[in-house]
PDB file of C-alpha atoms in Angstrom:
ATOM      1  CA  MET A   1     -24.983  -7.813  33.411  1.00 67.00           C
ATOM      2  CA  GLU A   2     -25.352  -7.783  29.588  1.00 72.00           C
ATOM      3  CA  HIS A   3     -21.625  -7.265  29.124  1.00 82.00           C
ATOM      4  CA  THR A   4     -20.871 -10.289  31.303  1.00 91.00           C
ATOM      5  CA  LYS A   5     -23.375 -12.491  29.460  1.00 92.00           C
ATOM      6  CA  THR A   6     -22.038 -11.342  26.097  1.00 93.00           C
ATOM      7  CA  ARG A   7     -18.484 -12.288  27.099  1.00 94.00           C
ATOM      8  CA  GLU A   8     -19.736 -15.668  28.371  1.00 95.00           C
ATOM      9  CA  MET A   9     -21.476 -16.326  25.050  1.00 95.00           C
ATOM     10  CA  GLU A  10     -18.375 -15.316  23.078  1.00 95.00           C
ATOM     11  CA  GLN A  11     -16.300 -17.748  25.148  1.00 96.00           C
ATOM     12  CA  MET A  12     -18.866 -20.500  24.574  1.00 96.00           C
ATOM     13  CA  ILE A  13     -18.602 -19.904  20.825  1.00 96.00           C
ATOM     14  CA  CYS A  14     -14.801 -20.110  21.012  1.00 96.00           C
ATOM     15  CA  ASP A  15     -14.987 -23.307  23.049  1.00 97.00           C
ATOM     16  CA  TYR A  16     -17.466 -24.858  20.631  1.00 96.00           C
ATOM     17  CA  THR A  17     -15.735 -23.841  17.381  1.00 95.00           C
ATOM     18  CA  GLY A  18     -12.118 -23.843  18.494  1.00 96.00           C
ATOM     19  CA  ALA A  19     -11.786 -20.215  17.405  1.00 95.00           C
ATOM     20  CA  LYS A  20      -9.309 -18.050  19.237  1.00 96.00           C
ATOM     21  CA  TYR A  21     -11.669 -15.045  19.270  1.00 93.00           C
ATOM     22  CA  ALA A  22     -15.391 -14.372  18.919  1.00 93.00           C
ATOM     23  CA  HIS A  23     -17.029 -10.973  19.135  1.00 91.00           C
ATOM     24  CA  MET A  24     -20.738 -10.253  19.161  1.00 92.00           C
ATOM     25  CA  ILE A  25     -21.944  -7.427  16.965  1.00 91.00           C
ATOM     26  CA  THR A  26     -25.246  -5.614  16.576  1.00 89.00           C
ATOM     27  CA  SER A  27     -26.085  -6.640  13.010  1.00 88.00           C
ATOM     28  CA  ALA A  28     -24.838  -8.160   9.773  1.00 84.00           C
ATOM     29  CA  THR A  29     -24.355  -4.637   8.433  1.00 87.00           C
ATOM     30  CA  THR A  30     -22.026  -3.874  11.345  1.00 91.00           C
ATOM     31  CA  GLY A  31     -20.168  -7.124  10.676  1.00 90.00           C
ATOM     32  CA  LEU A  32     -19.733  -6.236   7.021  1.00 92.00           C
ATOM     33  CA  LEU A  33     -18.507  -2.764   7.996  1.00 94.00           C
ATOM     34  CA  ILE A  34     -15.924  -4.366  10.292  1.00 94.00           C
ATOM     35  CA  ALA A  35     -14.938  -6.798   7.523  1.00 94.00           C
ATOM     36  CA  SER A  36     -14.518  -3.811   5.191  1.00 96.00           C
ATOM     37  CA  MET A  37     -12.275  -2.163   7.795  1.00 96.00           C
ATOM     38  CA  VAL A  38     -10.212  -5.349   8.102  1.00 95.00           C
ATOM     39  CA  ALA A  39      -9.927  -5.410   4.292  1.00 97.00           C
ATOM     40  CA  ASP A  40      -8.650  -1.825   4.528  1.00 97.00           C
ATOM     41  CA  ILE A  41     -11.013  -0.611   1.832  1.00 97.00           C
ATOM     42  CA  LYS A  42     -10.034   2.874   0.723  1.00 96.00           C
ATOM     43  CA  GLN A  43     -12.051   5.907  -0.332  1.00 96.00           C
ATOM     44  CA  ASN A  44     -13.228   5.476  -3.960  1.00 97.00           C
ATOM     45  CA  GLU A  45     -11.808   1.943  -4.209  1.00 98.00           C
ATOM     46  CA  ARG A  46     -13.938  -0.336  -6.377  1.00 98.00           C
ATOM     47  CA  PHE A  47     -15.185  -3.601  -4.876  1.00 98.00           C
ATOM     48  CA  ALA A  48     -17.164  -6.471  -6.396  1.00 98.00           C
ATOM     49  CA  VAL A  49     -20.588  -7.506  -5.150  1.00 97.00           C
ATOM     50  CA  SER A  50     -23.262  -9.729  -6.661  1.00 95.00           C
ATOM     51  CA  ALA A  51     -26.217  -8.154  -8.443  1.00 95.00           C
ATOM     52  CA  TYR A  52     -28.494 -10.417  -6.417  1.00 93.00           C
ATOM     53  CA  THR A  53     -27.906  -9.933  -2.697  1.00 90.00           C
ATOM     54  CA  GLN A  54     -29.062  -7.860   0.257  1.00 88.00           C
ATOM     55  CA  ALA A  55     -28.221  -4.154   0.372  1.00 89.00           C
ATOM     56  CA  ALA A  56     -26.304  -4.775   3.601  1.00 88.00           C
ATOM     57  CA  THR A  57     -23.712  -6.775   1.658  1.00 92.00           C
ATOM     58  CA  ALA A  58     -22.383  -3.606   0.063  1.00 94.00           C
ATOM     59  CA  ASN A  59     -23.283  -1.046   2.723  1.00 94.00           C
ATOM     60  CA  GLY A  60     -20.243  -1.597   4.949  1.00 93.00           C
ATOM     61  CA  ALA A  61     -17.820  -0.909   2.113  1.00 96.00           C
ATOM     62  CA  ILE A  62     -19.939   2.011   0.922  1.00 96.00           C
ATOM     63  CA  LEU A  63     -19.741   3.485   4.436  1.00 94.00           C
ATOM     64  CA  MET A  64     -15.955   3.294   4.035  1.00 94.00           C
ATOM     65  CA  GLY A  65     -16.283   5.419   0.888  1.00 97.00           C
ATOM     66  CA  ALA A  66     -15.736   2.582  -1.593  1.00 98.00           C
ATOM     67  CA  THR A  67     -17.623   2.173  -4.868  1.00 98.00           C
ATOM     68  CA  PRO A  68     -19.603  -0.997  -5.590  1.00 98.00           C
ATOM     69  CA  VAL A  69     -19.175  -2.783  -8.889  1.00 98.00           C
ATOM     70  CA  ILE A  70     -22.309  -4.816  -9.425  1.00 97.00           C
ATOM     71  CA  VAL A  71     -21.362  -8.189 -10.926  1.00 97.00           C
ATOM     72  CA  ASP A  72     -23.885 -10.267 -12.857  1.00 96.00           C
ATOM     73  CA  VAL A  73     -24.991 -13.571 -11.376  1.00 94.00           C
ATOM     74  CA  ASP A  74     -24.247 -17.145 -12.284  1.00 91.00           C
ATOM     75  CA  PRO A  75     -27.436 -18.448 -13.986  1.00 90.00           C
ATOM     76  CA  SER A  76     -27.533 -21.713 -12.026  1.00 88.00           C
ATOM     77  CA  SER A  77     -26.845 -20.487  -8.477  1.00 89.00           C
ATOM     78  CA  TYR A  78     -27.862 -16.817  -8.771  1.00 91.00           C
ATOM     79  CA  THR A  79     -24.697 -15.925  -6.864  1.00 92.00           C
ATOM     80  CA  ILE A  80     -21.775 -13.832  -8.063  1.00 94.00           C
ATOM     81  CA  ASP A  81     -20.431 -14.940 -11.438  1.00 96.00           C
ATOM     82  CA  PHE A  82     -16.751 -15.426 -10.667  1.00 96.00           C
ATOM     83  CA  GLU A  83     -15.842 -15.123 -14.343  1.00 95.00           C
ATOM     84  CA  ASN A  84     -17.142 -11.534 -14.488  1.00 97.00           C
ATOM     85  CA  ILE A  85     -15.358 -10.043 -11.473  1.00 98.00           C
ATOM     86  CA  PRO A  86     -13.333  -7.075 -12.736  1.00 98.00           C
ATOM     87  CA  ASP A  87      -9.561  -7.251 -12.314  1.00 97.00           C
ATOM     88  CA  ASP A  88      -9.457  -3.885 -10.562  1.00 97.00           C
ATOM     89  CA  CYS A  89     -11.655  -5.067  -7.664  1.00 98.00           C
ATOM     90  CA  ARG A  90      -9.267  -6.012  -4.862  1.00 98.00           C
ATOM     91  CA  VAL A  91     -12.132  -6.789  -2.480  1.00 98.00           C
ATOM     92  CA  VAL A  92     -14.864  -9.266  -3.436  1.00 98.00           C
ATOM     93  CA  PHE A  93     -18.007 -10.025  -1.458  1.00 96.00           C
ATOM     94  CA  VAL A  94     -19.283 -13.588  -1.938  1.00 94.00           C
ATOM     95  CA  THR A  95     -22.722 -14.525  -0.604  1.00 91.00           C
ATOM     96  CA  SER A  96     -25.128 -17.396  -1.044  1.00 87.00           C
ATOM     97  CA  ILE A  97     -28.755 -16.960  -2.026  1.00 83.00           C
ATOM     98  CA  ASN A  98     -31.323 -18.980  -0.092  1.00 82.00           C
ATOM     99  CA  GLY A  99     -28.696 -21.631   0.580  1.00 80.00           C
ATOM    100  CA  ARG A 100     -27.581 -21.859  -3.069  1.00 83.00           C
ATOM    101  CA  TYR A 101     -23.875 -21.654  -3.714  1.00 82.00           C
ATOM    102  CA  PRO A 102     -21.793 -22.557  -6.775  1.00 80.00           C
ATOM    103  CA  GLU A 103     -20.331 -26.043  -6.467  1.00 80.00           C
ATOM    104  CA  ASP A 104     -16.850 -24.742  -7.261  1.00 89.00           C
ATOM    105  CA  ALA A 105     -17.093 -21.697  -4.971  1.00 89.00           C
ATOM    106  CA  GLN A 106     -14.234 -22.727  -2.688  1.00 90.00           C
ATOM    107  CA  GLU A 107     -11.913 -23.263  -5.656  1.00 94.00           C
ATOM    108  CA  GLN A 108     -12.951 -19.911  -7.144  1.00 95.00           C
ATOM    109  CA  ILE A 109     -12.397 -18.160  -3.817  1.00 94.00           C
ATOM    110  CA  ALA A 110      -8.980 -19.794  -3.438  1.00 96.00           C
ATOM    111  CA  LYS A 111      -8.113 -18.578  -6.951  1.00 97.00           C
ATOM    112  CA  LEU A 112      -9.143 -15.016  -6.057  1.00 97.00           C
ATOM    113  CA  ARG A 113      -7.008 -15.147  -2.917  1.00 97.00           C
ATOM    114  CA  THR A 114      -3.951 -16.364  -4.839  1.00 97.00           C
ATOM    115  CA  GLN A 115      -4.450 -13.312  -7.061  1.00 97.00           C
ATOM    116  CA  GLY A 116      -4.096 -11.153  -3.945  1.00 97.00           C
ATOM    117  CA  ARG A 117      -7.787 -10.387  -3.613  1.00 98.00           C
ATOM    118  CA  PHE A 118      -9.487  -9.973  -0.246  1.00 97.00           C
ATOM    119  CA  VAL A 119     -12.621 -12.130  -0.199  1.00 97.00           C
ATOM    120  CA  ILE A 120     -15.360 -11.402   2.316  1.00 95.00           C
ATOM    121  CA  GLU A 121     -17.447 -14.543   2.330  1.00 90.00           C
ATOM    122  CA  GLU A 122     -20.737 -15.300   3.978  1.00 77.00           C
ATOM    123  CA  ASP A 123     -20.660 -18.448   6.075  1.00 62.00           C
ATOM    124  CA  ARG A 124     -23.065 -20.514   4.019  1.00 54.00           C
ATOM    125  CA  THR A 125     -23.428 -23.105   6.776  1.00 51.00           C
ATOM    126  CA  SER A 126     -25.693 -20.610   8.559  1.00 48.00           C
ATOM    127  CA  VAL A 127     -27.992 -20.168   5.590  1.00 42.00           C
ATOM    128  CA  GLY A 128     -31.296 -21.954   5.166  1.00 40.00           C
TER     129      GLY A 128
END
């Protein structure tokens, strides 16, 4: 029964959002592990994560064998300081803090992506 209800809920999410696919997962940590797999994070690869976030933000990539590079925070939003992300970090985790997000976050993320970086971003619309 659970499997059927899960599939129904996933379809409802697709219908509501217009997404082609939706998959339920057990936790945010599992989701971040899957995102790390999609990013194809390699053993010992360095990735950027904010100094002020939940441990789960980095745990998925750590489970893949990657090494976190803790990036200082922007003093106004307390989120990752885009100016201090090391060049050798191909994967960057971007999260909001208590609903705070830099005003220029989307431009900064677009810039990272044009540099060939893989950005794993929290959906800030779901945050407080």
